[in-house]
Coordinates of C-alpha atoms and ligand atoms in Angstrom, one line a residue:
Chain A
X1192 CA -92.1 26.6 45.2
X1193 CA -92.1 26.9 48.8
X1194 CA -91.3 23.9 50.3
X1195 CA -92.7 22.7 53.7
X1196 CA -89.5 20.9 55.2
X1197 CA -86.3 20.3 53.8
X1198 CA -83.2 17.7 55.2
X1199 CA -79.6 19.2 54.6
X1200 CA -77.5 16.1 53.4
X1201 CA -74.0 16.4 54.6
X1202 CA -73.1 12.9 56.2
X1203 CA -74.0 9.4 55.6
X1204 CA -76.5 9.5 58.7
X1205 CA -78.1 12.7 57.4
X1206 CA -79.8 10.1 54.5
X1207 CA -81.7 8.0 57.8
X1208 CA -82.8 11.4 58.7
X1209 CA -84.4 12.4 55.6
X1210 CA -86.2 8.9 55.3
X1211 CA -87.8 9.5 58.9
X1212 CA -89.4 13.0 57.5
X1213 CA -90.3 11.6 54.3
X1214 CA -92.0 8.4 56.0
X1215 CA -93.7 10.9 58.4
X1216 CA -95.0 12.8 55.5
X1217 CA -96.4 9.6 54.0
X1218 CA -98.3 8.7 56.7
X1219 CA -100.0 12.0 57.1
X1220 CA -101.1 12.0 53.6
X1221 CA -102.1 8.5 54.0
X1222 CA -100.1 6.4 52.1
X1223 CA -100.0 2.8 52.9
X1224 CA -97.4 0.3 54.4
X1225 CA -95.9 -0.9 51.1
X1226 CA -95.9 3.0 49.3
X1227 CA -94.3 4.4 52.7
X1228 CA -91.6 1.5 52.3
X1229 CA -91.1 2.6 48.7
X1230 CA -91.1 6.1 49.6
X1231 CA -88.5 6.0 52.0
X1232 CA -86.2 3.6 49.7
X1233 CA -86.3 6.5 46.5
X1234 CA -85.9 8.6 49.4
X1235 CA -82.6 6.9 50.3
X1236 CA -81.6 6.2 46.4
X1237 CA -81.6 10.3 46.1
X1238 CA -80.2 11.0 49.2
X1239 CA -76.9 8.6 49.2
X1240 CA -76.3 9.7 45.2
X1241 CA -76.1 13.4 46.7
X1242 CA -73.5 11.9 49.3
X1243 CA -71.8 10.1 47.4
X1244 CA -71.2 12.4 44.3
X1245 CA -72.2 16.1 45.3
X1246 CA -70.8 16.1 48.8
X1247 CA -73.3 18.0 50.4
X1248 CA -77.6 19.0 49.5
X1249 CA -80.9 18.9 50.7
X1250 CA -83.9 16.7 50.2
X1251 CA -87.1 18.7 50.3
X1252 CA -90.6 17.8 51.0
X1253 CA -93.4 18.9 49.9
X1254 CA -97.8 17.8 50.5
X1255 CA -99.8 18.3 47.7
X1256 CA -103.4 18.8 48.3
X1257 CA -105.4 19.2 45.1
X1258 CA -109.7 18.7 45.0
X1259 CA -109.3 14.8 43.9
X1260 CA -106.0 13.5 44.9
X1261 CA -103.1 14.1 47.1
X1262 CA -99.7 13.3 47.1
X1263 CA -95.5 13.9 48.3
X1264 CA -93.4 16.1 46.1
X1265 CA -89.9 15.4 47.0
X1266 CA -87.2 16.7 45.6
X1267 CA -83.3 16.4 45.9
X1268 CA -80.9 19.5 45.0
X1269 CA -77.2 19.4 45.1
X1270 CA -74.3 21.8 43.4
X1271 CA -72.5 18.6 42.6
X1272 CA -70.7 17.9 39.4
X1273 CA -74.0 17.0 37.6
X1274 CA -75.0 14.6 35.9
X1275 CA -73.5 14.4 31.5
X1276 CA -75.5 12.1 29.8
X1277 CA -78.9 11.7 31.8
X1278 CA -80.2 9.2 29.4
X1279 CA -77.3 7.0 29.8
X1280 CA -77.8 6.6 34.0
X1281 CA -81.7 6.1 32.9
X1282 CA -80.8 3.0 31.1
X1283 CA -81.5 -0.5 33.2
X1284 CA -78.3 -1.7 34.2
X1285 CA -75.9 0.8 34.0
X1286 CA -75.6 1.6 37.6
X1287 CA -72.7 1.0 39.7
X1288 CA -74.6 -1.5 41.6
X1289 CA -75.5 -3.3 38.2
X1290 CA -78.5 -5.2 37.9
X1291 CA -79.7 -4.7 41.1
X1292 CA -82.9 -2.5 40.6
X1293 CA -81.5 0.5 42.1
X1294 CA -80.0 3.3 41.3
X1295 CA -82.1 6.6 39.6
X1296 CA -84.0 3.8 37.5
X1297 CA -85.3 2.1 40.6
X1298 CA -86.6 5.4 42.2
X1299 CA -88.5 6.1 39.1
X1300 CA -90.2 3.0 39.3
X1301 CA -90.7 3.5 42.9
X1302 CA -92.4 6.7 42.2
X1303 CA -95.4 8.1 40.0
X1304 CA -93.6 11.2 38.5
X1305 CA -90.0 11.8 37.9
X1306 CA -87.7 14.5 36.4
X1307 CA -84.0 15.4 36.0
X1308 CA -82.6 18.6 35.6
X1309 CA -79.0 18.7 35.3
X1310 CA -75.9 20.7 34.3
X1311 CA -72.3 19.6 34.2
X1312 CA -70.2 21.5 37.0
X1313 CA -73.6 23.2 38.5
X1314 CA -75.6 20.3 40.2
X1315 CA -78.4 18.3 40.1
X1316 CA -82.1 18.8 40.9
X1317 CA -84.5 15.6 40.6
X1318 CA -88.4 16.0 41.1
X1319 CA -90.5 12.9 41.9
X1320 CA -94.0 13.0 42.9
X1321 CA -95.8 10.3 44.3
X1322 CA -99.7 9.8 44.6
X1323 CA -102.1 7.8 47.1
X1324 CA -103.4 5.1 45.5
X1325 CA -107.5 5.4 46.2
Chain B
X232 CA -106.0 -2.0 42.7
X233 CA -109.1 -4.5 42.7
X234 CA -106.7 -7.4 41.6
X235 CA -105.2 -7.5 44.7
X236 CA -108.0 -7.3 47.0
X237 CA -109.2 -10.2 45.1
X238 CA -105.9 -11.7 45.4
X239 CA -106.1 -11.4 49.5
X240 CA -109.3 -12.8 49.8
X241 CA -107.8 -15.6 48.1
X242 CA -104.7 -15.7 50.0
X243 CA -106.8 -15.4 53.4
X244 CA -108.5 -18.4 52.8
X245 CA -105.5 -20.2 52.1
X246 CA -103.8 -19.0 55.0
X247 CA -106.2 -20.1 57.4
X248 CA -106.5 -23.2 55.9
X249 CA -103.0 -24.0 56.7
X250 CA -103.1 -22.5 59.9
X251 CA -105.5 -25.3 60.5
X252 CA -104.5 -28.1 58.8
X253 CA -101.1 -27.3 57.6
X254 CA -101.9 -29.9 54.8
X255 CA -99.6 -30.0 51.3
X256 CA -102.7 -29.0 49.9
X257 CA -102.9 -25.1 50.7
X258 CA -98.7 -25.0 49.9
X259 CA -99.3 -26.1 46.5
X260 CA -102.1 -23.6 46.0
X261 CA -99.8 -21.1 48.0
X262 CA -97.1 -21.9 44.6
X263 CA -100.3 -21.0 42.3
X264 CA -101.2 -18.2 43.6
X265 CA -97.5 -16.8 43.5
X266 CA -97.1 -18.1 39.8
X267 CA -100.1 -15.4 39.1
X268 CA -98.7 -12.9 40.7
X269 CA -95.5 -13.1 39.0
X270 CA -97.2 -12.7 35.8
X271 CA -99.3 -9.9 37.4
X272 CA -95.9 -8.5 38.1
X273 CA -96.6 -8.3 42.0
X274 CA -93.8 -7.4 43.9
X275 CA -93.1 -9.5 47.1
X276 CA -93.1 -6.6 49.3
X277 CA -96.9 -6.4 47.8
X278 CA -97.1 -10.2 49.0
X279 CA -95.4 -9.6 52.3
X280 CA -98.3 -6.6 52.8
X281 CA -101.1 -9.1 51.7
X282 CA -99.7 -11.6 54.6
X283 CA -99.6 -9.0 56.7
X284 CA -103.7 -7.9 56.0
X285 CA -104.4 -11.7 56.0
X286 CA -102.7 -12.5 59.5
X287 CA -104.4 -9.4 61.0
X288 CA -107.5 -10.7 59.7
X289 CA -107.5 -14.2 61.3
X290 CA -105.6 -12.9 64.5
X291 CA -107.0 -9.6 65.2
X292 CA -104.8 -9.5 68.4
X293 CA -102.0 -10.1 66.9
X294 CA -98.8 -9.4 69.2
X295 CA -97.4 -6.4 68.4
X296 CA -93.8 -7.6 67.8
X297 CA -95.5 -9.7 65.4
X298 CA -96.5 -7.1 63.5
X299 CA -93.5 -5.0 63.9
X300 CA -91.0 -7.7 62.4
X301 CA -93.7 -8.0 59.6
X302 CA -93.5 -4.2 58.7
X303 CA -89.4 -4.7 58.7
X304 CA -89.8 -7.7 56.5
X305 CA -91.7 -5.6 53.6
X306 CA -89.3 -2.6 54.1
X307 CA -86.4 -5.4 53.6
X308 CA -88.1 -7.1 50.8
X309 CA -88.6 -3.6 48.7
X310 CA -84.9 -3.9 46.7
X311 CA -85.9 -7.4 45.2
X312 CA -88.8 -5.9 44.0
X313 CA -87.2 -3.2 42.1
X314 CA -84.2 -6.0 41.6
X315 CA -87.4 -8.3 40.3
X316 CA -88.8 -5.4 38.3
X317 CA -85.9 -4.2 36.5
X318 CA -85.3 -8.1 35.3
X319 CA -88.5 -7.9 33.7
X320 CA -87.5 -5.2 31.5
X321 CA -83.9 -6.2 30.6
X322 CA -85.5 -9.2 29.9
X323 CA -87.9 -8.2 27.7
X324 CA -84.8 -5.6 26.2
X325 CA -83.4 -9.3 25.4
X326 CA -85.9 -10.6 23.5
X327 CA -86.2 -7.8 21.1
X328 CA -82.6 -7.9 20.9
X329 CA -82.6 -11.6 19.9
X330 CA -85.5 -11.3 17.4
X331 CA -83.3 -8.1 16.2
X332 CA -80.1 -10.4 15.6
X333 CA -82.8 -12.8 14.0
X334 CA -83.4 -10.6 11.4
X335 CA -80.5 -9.5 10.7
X336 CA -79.3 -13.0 10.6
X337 CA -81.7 -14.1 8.3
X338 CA -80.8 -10.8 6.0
X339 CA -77.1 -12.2 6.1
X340 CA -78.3 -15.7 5.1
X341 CA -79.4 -14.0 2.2
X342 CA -76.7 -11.6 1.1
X343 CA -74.3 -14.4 1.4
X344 CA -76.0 -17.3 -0.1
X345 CA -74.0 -18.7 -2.7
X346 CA -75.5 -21.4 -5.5
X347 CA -73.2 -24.6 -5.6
X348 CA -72.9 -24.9 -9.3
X349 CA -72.9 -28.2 -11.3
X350 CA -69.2 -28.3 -13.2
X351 CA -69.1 -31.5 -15.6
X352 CA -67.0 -34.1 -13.7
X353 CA -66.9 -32.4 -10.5
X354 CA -69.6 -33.4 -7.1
X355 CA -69.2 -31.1 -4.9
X356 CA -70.4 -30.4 -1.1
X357 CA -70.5 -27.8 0.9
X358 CA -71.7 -27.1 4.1
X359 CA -71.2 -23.5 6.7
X360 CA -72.8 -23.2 10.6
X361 CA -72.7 -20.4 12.7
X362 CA -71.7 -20.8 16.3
X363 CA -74.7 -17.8 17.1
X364 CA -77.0 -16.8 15.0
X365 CA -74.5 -14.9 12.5
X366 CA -71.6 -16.3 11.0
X367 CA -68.0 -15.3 11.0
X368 CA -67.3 -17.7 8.1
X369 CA -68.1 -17.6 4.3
X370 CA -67.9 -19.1 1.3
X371 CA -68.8 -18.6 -2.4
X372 CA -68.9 -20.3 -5.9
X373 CA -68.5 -18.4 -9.0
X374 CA -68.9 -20.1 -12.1
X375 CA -68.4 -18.8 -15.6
X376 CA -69.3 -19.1 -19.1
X377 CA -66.3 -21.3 -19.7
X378 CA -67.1 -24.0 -17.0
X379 CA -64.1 -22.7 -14.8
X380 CA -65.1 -22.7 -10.9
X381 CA -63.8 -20.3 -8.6
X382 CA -64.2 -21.2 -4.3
X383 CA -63.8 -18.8 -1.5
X384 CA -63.6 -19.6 1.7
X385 CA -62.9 -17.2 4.5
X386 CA -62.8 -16.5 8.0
X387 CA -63.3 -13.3 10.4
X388 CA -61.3 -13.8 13.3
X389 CA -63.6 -12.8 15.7
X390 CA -67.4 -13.9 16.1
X391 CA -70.9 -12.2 16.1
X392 CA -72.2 -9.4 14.8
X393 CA -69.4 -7.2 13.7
X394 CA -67.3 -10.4 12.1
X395 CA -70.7 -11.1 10.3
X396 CA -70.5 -7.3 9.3
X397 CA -67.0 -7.7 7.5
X398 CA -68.3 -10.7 5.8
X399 CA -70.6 -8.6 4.1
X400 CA -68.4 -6.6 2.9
X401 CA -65.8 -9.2 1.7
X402 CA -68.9 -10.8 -0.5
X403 CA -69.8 -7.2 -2.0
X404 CA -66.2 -6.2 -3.1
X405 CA -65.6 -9.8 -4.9
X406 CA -69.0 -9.4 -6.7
X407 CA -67.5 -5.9 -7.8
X408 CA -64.5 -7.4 -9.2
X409 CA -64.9 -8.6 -13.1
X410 CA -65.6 -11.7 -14.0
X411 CA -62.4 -11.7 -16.0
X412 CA -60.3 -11.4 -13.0
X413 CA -59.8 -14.9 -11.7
X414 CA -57.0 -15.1 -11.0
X415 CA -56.8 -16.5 -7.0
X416 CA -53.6 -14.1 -6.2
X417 CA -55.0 -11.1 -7.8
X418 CA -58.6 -11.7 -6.0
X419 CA -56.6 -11.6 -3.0
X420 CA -54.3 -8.9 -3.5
X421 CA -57.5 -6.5 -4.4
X422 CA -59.7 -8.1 -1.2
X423 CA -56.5 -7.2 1.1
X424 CA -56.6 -3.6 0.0
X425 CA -60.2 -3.2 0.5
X426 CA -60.1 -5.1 4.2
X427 CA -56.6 -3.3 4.5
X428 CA -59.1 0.5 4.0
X429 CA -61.8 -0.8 5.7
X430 CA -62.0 -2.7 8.4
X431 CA -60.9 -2.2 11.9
X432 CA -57.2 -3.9 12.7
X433 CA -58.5 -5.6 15.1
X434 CA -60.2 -7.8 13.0
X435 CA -58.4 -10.1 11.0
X436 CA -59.8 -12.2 7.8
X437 CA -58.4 -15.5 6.5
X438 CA -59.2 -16.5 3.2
X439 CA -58.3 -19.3 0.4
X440 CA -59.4 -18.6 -3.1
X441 CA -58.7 -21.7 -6.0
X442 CA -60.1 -21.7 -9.3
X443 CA -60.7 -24.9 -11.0
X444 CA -60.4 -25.3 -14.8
X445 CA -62.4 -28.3 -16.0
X446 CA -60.3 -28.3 -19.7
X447 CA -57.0 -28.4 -18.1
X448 CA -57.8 -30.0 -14.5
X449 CA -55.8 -27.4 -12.7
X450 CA -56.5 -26.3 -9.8
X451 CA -54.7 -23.1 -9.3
X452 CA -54.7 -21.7 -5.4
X453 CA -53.6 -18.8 -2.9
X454 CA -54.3 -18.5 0.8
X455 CA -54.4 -15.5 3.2
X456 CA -53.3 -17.0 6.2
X457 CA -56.0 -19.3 6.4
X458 CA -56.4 -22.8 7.7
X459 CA -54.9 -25.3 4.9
X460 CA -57.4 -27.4 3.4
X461 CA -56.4 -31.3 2.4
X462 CA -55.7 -33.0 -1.2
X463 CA -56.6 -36.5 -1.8
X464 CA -54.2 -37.9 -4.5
X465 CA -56.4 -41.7 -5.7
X466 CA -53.2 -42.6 -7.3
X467 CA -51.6 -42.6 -4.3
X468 CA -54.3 -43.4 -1.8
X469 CA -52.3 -40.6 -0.1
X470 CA -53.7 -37.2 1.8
X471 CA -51.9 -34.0 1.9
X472 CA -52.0 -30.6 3.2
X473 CA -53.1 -28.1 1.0
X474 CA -50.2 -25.5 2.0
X475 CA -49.9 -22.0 0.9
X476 CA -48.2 -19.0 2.4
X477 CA -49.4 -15.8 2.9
X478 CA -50.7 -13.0 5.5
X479 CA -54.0 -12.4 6.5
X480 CA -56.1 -9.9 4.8
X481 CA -55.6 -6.6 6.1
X482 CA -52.8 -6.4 7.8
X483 CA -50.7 -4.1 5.0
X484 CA -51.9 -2.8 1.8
X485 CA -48.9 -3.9 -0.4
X486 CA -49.3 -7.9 0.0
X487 CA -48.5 -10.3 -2.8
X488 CA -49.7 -13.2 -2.5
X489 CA -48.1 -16.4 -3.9
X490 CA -50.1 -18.6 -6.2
X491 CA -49.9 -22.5 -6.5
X492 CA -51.0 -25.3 -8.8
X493 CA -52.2 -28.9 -8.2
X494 CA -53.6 -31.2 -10.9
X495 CA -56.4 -32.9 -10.0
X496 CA -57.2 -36.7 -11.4
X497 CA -59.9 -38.8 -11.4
X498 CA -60.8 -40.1 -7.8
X499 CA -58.5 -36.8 -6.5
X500 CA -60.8 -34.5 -3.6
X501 CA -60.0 -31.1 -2.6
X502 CA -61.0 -30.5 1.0
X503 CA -61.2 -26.9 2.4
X504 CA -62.4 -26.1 5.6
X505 CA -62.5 -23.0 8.5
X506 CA -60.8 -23.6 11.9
X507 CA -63.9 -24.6 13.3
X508 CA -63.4 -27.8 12.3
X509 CA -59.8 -28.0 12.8
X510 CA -59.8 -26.1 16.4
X511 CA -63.3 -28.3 17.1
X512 CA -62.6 -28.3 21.0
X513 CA -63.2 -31.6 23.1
X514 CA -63.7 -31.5 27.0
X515 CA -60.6 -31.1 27.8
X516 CA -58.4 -30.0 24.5
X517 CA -58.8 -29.2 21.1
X518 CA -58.9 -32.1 18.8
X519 CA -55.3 -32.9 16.6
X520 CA -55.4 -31.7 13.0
X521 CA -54.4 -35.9 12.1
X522 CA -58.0 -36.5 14.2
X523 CA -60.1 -34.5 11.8
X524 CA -58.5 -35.9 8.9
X525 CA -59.9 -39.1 10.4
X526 CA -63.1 -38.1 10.6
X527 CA -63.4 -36.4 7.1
X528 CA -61.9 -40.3 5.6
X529 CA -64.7 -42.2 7.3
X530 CA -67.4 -40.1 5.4
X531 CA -65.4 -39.8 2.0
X532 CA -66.8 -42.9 0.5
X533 CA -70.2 -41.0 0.6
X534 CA -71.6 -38.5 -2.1
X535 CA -69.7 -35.2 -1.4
X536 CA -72.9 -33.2 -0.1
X537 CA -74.0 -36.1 2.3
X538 CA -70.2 -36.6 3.5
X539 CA -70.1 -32.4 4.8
X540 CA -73.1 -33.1 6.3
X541 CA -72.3 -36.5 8.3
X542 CA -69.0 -34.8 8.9
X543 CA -70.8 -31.8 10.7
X544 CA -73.0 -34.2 12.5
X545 CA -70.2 -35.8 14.0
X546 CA -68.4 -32.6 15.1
X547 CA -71.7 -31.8 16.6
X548 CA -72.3 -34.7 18.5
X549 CA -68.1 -35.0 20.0
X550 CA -68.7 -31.0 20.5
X551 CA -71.7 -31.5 23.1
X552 CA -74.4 -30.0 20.8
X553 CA -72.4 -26.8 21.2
X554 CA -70.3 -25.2 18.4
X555 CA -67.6 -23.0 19.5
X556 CA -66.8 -21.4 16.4
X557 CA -68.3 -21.0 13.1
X558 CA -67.6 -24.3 10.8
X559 CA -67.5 -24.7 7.4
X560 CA -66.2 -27.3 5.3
X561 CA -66.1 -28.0 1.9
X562 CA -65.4 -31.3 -0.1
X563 CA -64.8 -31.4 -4.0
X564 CA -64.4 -34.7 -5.8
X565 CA -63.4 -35.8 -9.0
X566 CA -65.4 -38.0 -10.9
X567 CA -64.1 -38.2 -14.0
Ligands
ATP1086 N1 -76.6 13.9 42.4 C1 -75.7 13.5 41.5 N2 -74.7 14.3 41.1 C2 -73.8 13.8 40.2 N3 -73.8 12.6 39.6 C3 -74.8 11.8 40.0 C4 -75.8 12.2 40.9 N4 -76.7 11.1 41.0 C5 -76.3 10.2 40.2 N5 -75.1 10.6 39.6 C6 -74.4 9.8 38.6 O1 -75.3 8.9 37.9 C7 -74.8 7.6 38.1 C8 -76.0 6.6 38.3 O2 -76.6 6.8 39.5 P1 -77.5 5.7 40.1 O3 -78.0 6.1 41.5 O4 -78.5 5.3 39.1 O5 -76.5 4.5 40.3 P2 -75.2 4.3 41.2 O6 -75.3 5.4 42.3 O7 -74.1 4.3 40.3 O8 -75.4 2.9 41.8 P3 -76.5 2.4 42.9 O9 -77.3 1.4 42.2 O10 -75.7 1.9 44.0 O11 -77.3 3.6 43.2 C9 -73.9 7.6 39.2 O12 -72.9 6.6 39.1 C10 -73.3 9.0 39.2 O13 -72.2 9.0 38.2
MG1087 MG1 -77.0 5.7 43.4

């Protein structure tokens, strides 16, 4: 897929910078106050896990437009380490942060659709997909 | 999302209402209202946004650093949600958990359960609580054909599930044994190889096996390491420890373990117990070995069942309500 804008993560800062465009996308679609807020927080969840443990990625955006519904596809891409046992960081709890709602888990709850595909020593690519609520 | 539209029509109302009168009346509804959104599982960044609609509503020219610090106050309040959210579900991971352990507990009760068998001249009590729901402590009867009683008592160092686990297995390898092996260092020697084979050395198991022979009124006894029980001598009016060396199950495959006799007379008790009685922990220290000794006497006088029992209620009651360790104490008495 071609995707409309993509944010290059390589610093800290870059993961305010790839909130901005999210939010911005939001609002076109026409997401409200509260889904814009939870947009922007997975936003940062998938962004600072790419700084923190891949060094360097991108977080792409991406409208969708179908006859009844529309939505953001966002999706994070690093050449990282990877990620072993996916199932394990899924788990409520486990990460680093502990207990605190974050973390991969939080993002999925933050978000309507969510996938991992991972590979140990190639990278990390995580789809999420979230819809307007009508 | 028709809930909570419903739900800000509601909170509107009660908004302006205490805009107006700030009475105690529309805060106490405000607490209602929340309660029902909890167990709607509304997030408060939902609640911040419904505020938000609300306050627009009644002030339509609402200033816009108003509204500004109102946007950063639902952007701020998103992580308690998901903090909020993901405490829903470990807590609901608890409580299968618990009912889990509850079955598994109740299967334990079962595999373990032992029947306290009448032997002429002897009354006998015998009483084991778990800390948690499973128990780190066991005992069992066996009785034969010829009247003779065989008691084990034993402790897993160690509490919970996997100590309950080991207990298990200790119960299955002694029904395995034959019925003509009774004697206490033998049982021993054989449970020690199979703990020795089988369970982790981490985990340690304390045992005391006697065997009581009615005809003779012998009481013939060997201990793995465990916590010495007490003899009564009437005669005497006199207590004593029960003492018996010997390791801990487990710890080496080769142990032999010593056995000893005591003859029991009329009026003579045998008192066996786990170190959750002896180690029975008091605000501030553990309670002296001579102290428990001096709680078992006051109860002695009673029929052996009731006197474990009154025994257990008073550890309870000096313990807070709250067992530390498994406890299990047993009383034999002789009558005749
Ligand atoms: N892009 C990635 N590349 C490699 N490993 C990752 C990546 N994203 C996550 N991980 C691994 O998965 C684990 C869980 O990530 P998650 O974001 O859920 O929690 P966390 O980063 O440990 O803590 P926090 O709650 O602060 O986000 C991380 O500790 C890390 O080991
Ligand atoms: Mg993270």
């Amino acid at each position: 897929m071609d995707f409309q804008s993509c944010v290059k993560i390589n610093r800290e800062w870059d993961i305010v910078g790839a909130r901005q465009i999210g939010r911005e996308h939001a609002k076109k679609i026409g997401f409200g106050t509260v889904d814009q807020a939870r947009i922007a927080t997975a936003i940062s969840e998938l962004a600072r896990n790419i700084y923190l443990y891949a060094d360097t990625g991108k977080i792409c955006f991406e409208i969708i437009n179908e006859i009844d519904r529309k939505g953001l596809w966002i999706l994070a891409v690093d050449n990282g380490p990877g990620i072993a046992d996916i199932s394990q960081v899924m788990e409520d709890g486990f990460s680093t942060s502990g207990g605190l709602g974050a973390g991969l888990p939080g993002v999925k709850r933050l978000m309507d659709q969510f996938d991992i595909i991972s590979e140990t020593g190639k990278g990390t690519e995580i789809r999420t997909v979230k819809w307007v609520r009508k | 999302m028709n809930k909570v539209n419903l739900d800000l029509e509601n909170y509107r109302k009660l908004l302006k209402q205490y805009m107006i009168t700030q009475d105690e009346k529309a805060l106490y509804q405000a607490e209602q209202f929340t309660k029902l959104s909890m167990q709607h599982n509304i997030s408060p960044e939902e609640i911040v946004n419904v505020h938000i609609q609300a306050l627009k509503e009644i002030y339509p020219d609402l200033p816009k650093e108003i509204d500004d610090s109102m946007s950063f106050l639902l952007e701020a309040m998103i992580s308690y949600g998901l903090a909020y959210q993901e405490f829903q579900s470990l807590r609901e991971k608890q409580l299968e958990l618990k009912s889990e352990i509850s079955v598994a507990a109740n299967m334990q009760q079962t595999l373990l359960s032992t029947v306290k068998p009448s032997i002429r001249g002897l009354d006998i009590g015998a009483t084991s609580i778990p800390a948690n729901q499973m128990s780190g402590d066991y005992y069992h009867f066996v009785k034969d054909n010829e009247d003779t009683l065989g008691i084990a008592i034993a402790d897993v160092i160690g509490k919970g599930v996997p100590a309950a686990l080991s207990m298990s297995m200790i119960k299955y390898s002694m029904d395995s044994f034959p019925l003509s092996q009774r004697n206490p260092s033998a049982i021993l020697e054989n449970l020690n190889r199979v703990v020795e084979r089988n369970v982790d050395p981490s985990m340690f198991i304390t045992m005391f096996y006697g065997l009581y022979d009615p005809k003779t009124s012998v009481f013939q006894y060997s201990s793995a390491g465990h916590e010495p029980g007490f003899y009564y001598n009437a005669k005497m009016d006199k207590f004593d420890e029960i003492k018996a060396k010997g390791l801990v199950l487990g710890v080496s495959n080769d142990t032999v373990y010593q056995q000893y006799e005591l003859e029991i007379n009329k009026g003579d008790m045998i008192i066996l117990l786990t170190d959750g009685v002896t180690e029975c922990r008091l605000a501030d220290r553990f309670i002296e070995r001579d102290e428990v000794l001096d709680v078992i006497k006051k109860f002695t006088h009673l029929p052996a069942q009731e006197a474990v029992e009154q025994v257990y209620k008073y550890f309870e009651r000096l313990q807070d309500f709250q067992l530390r360790d498994d406890f299990t104490l047993i009383i034999i008495k002789k009558d005749v």
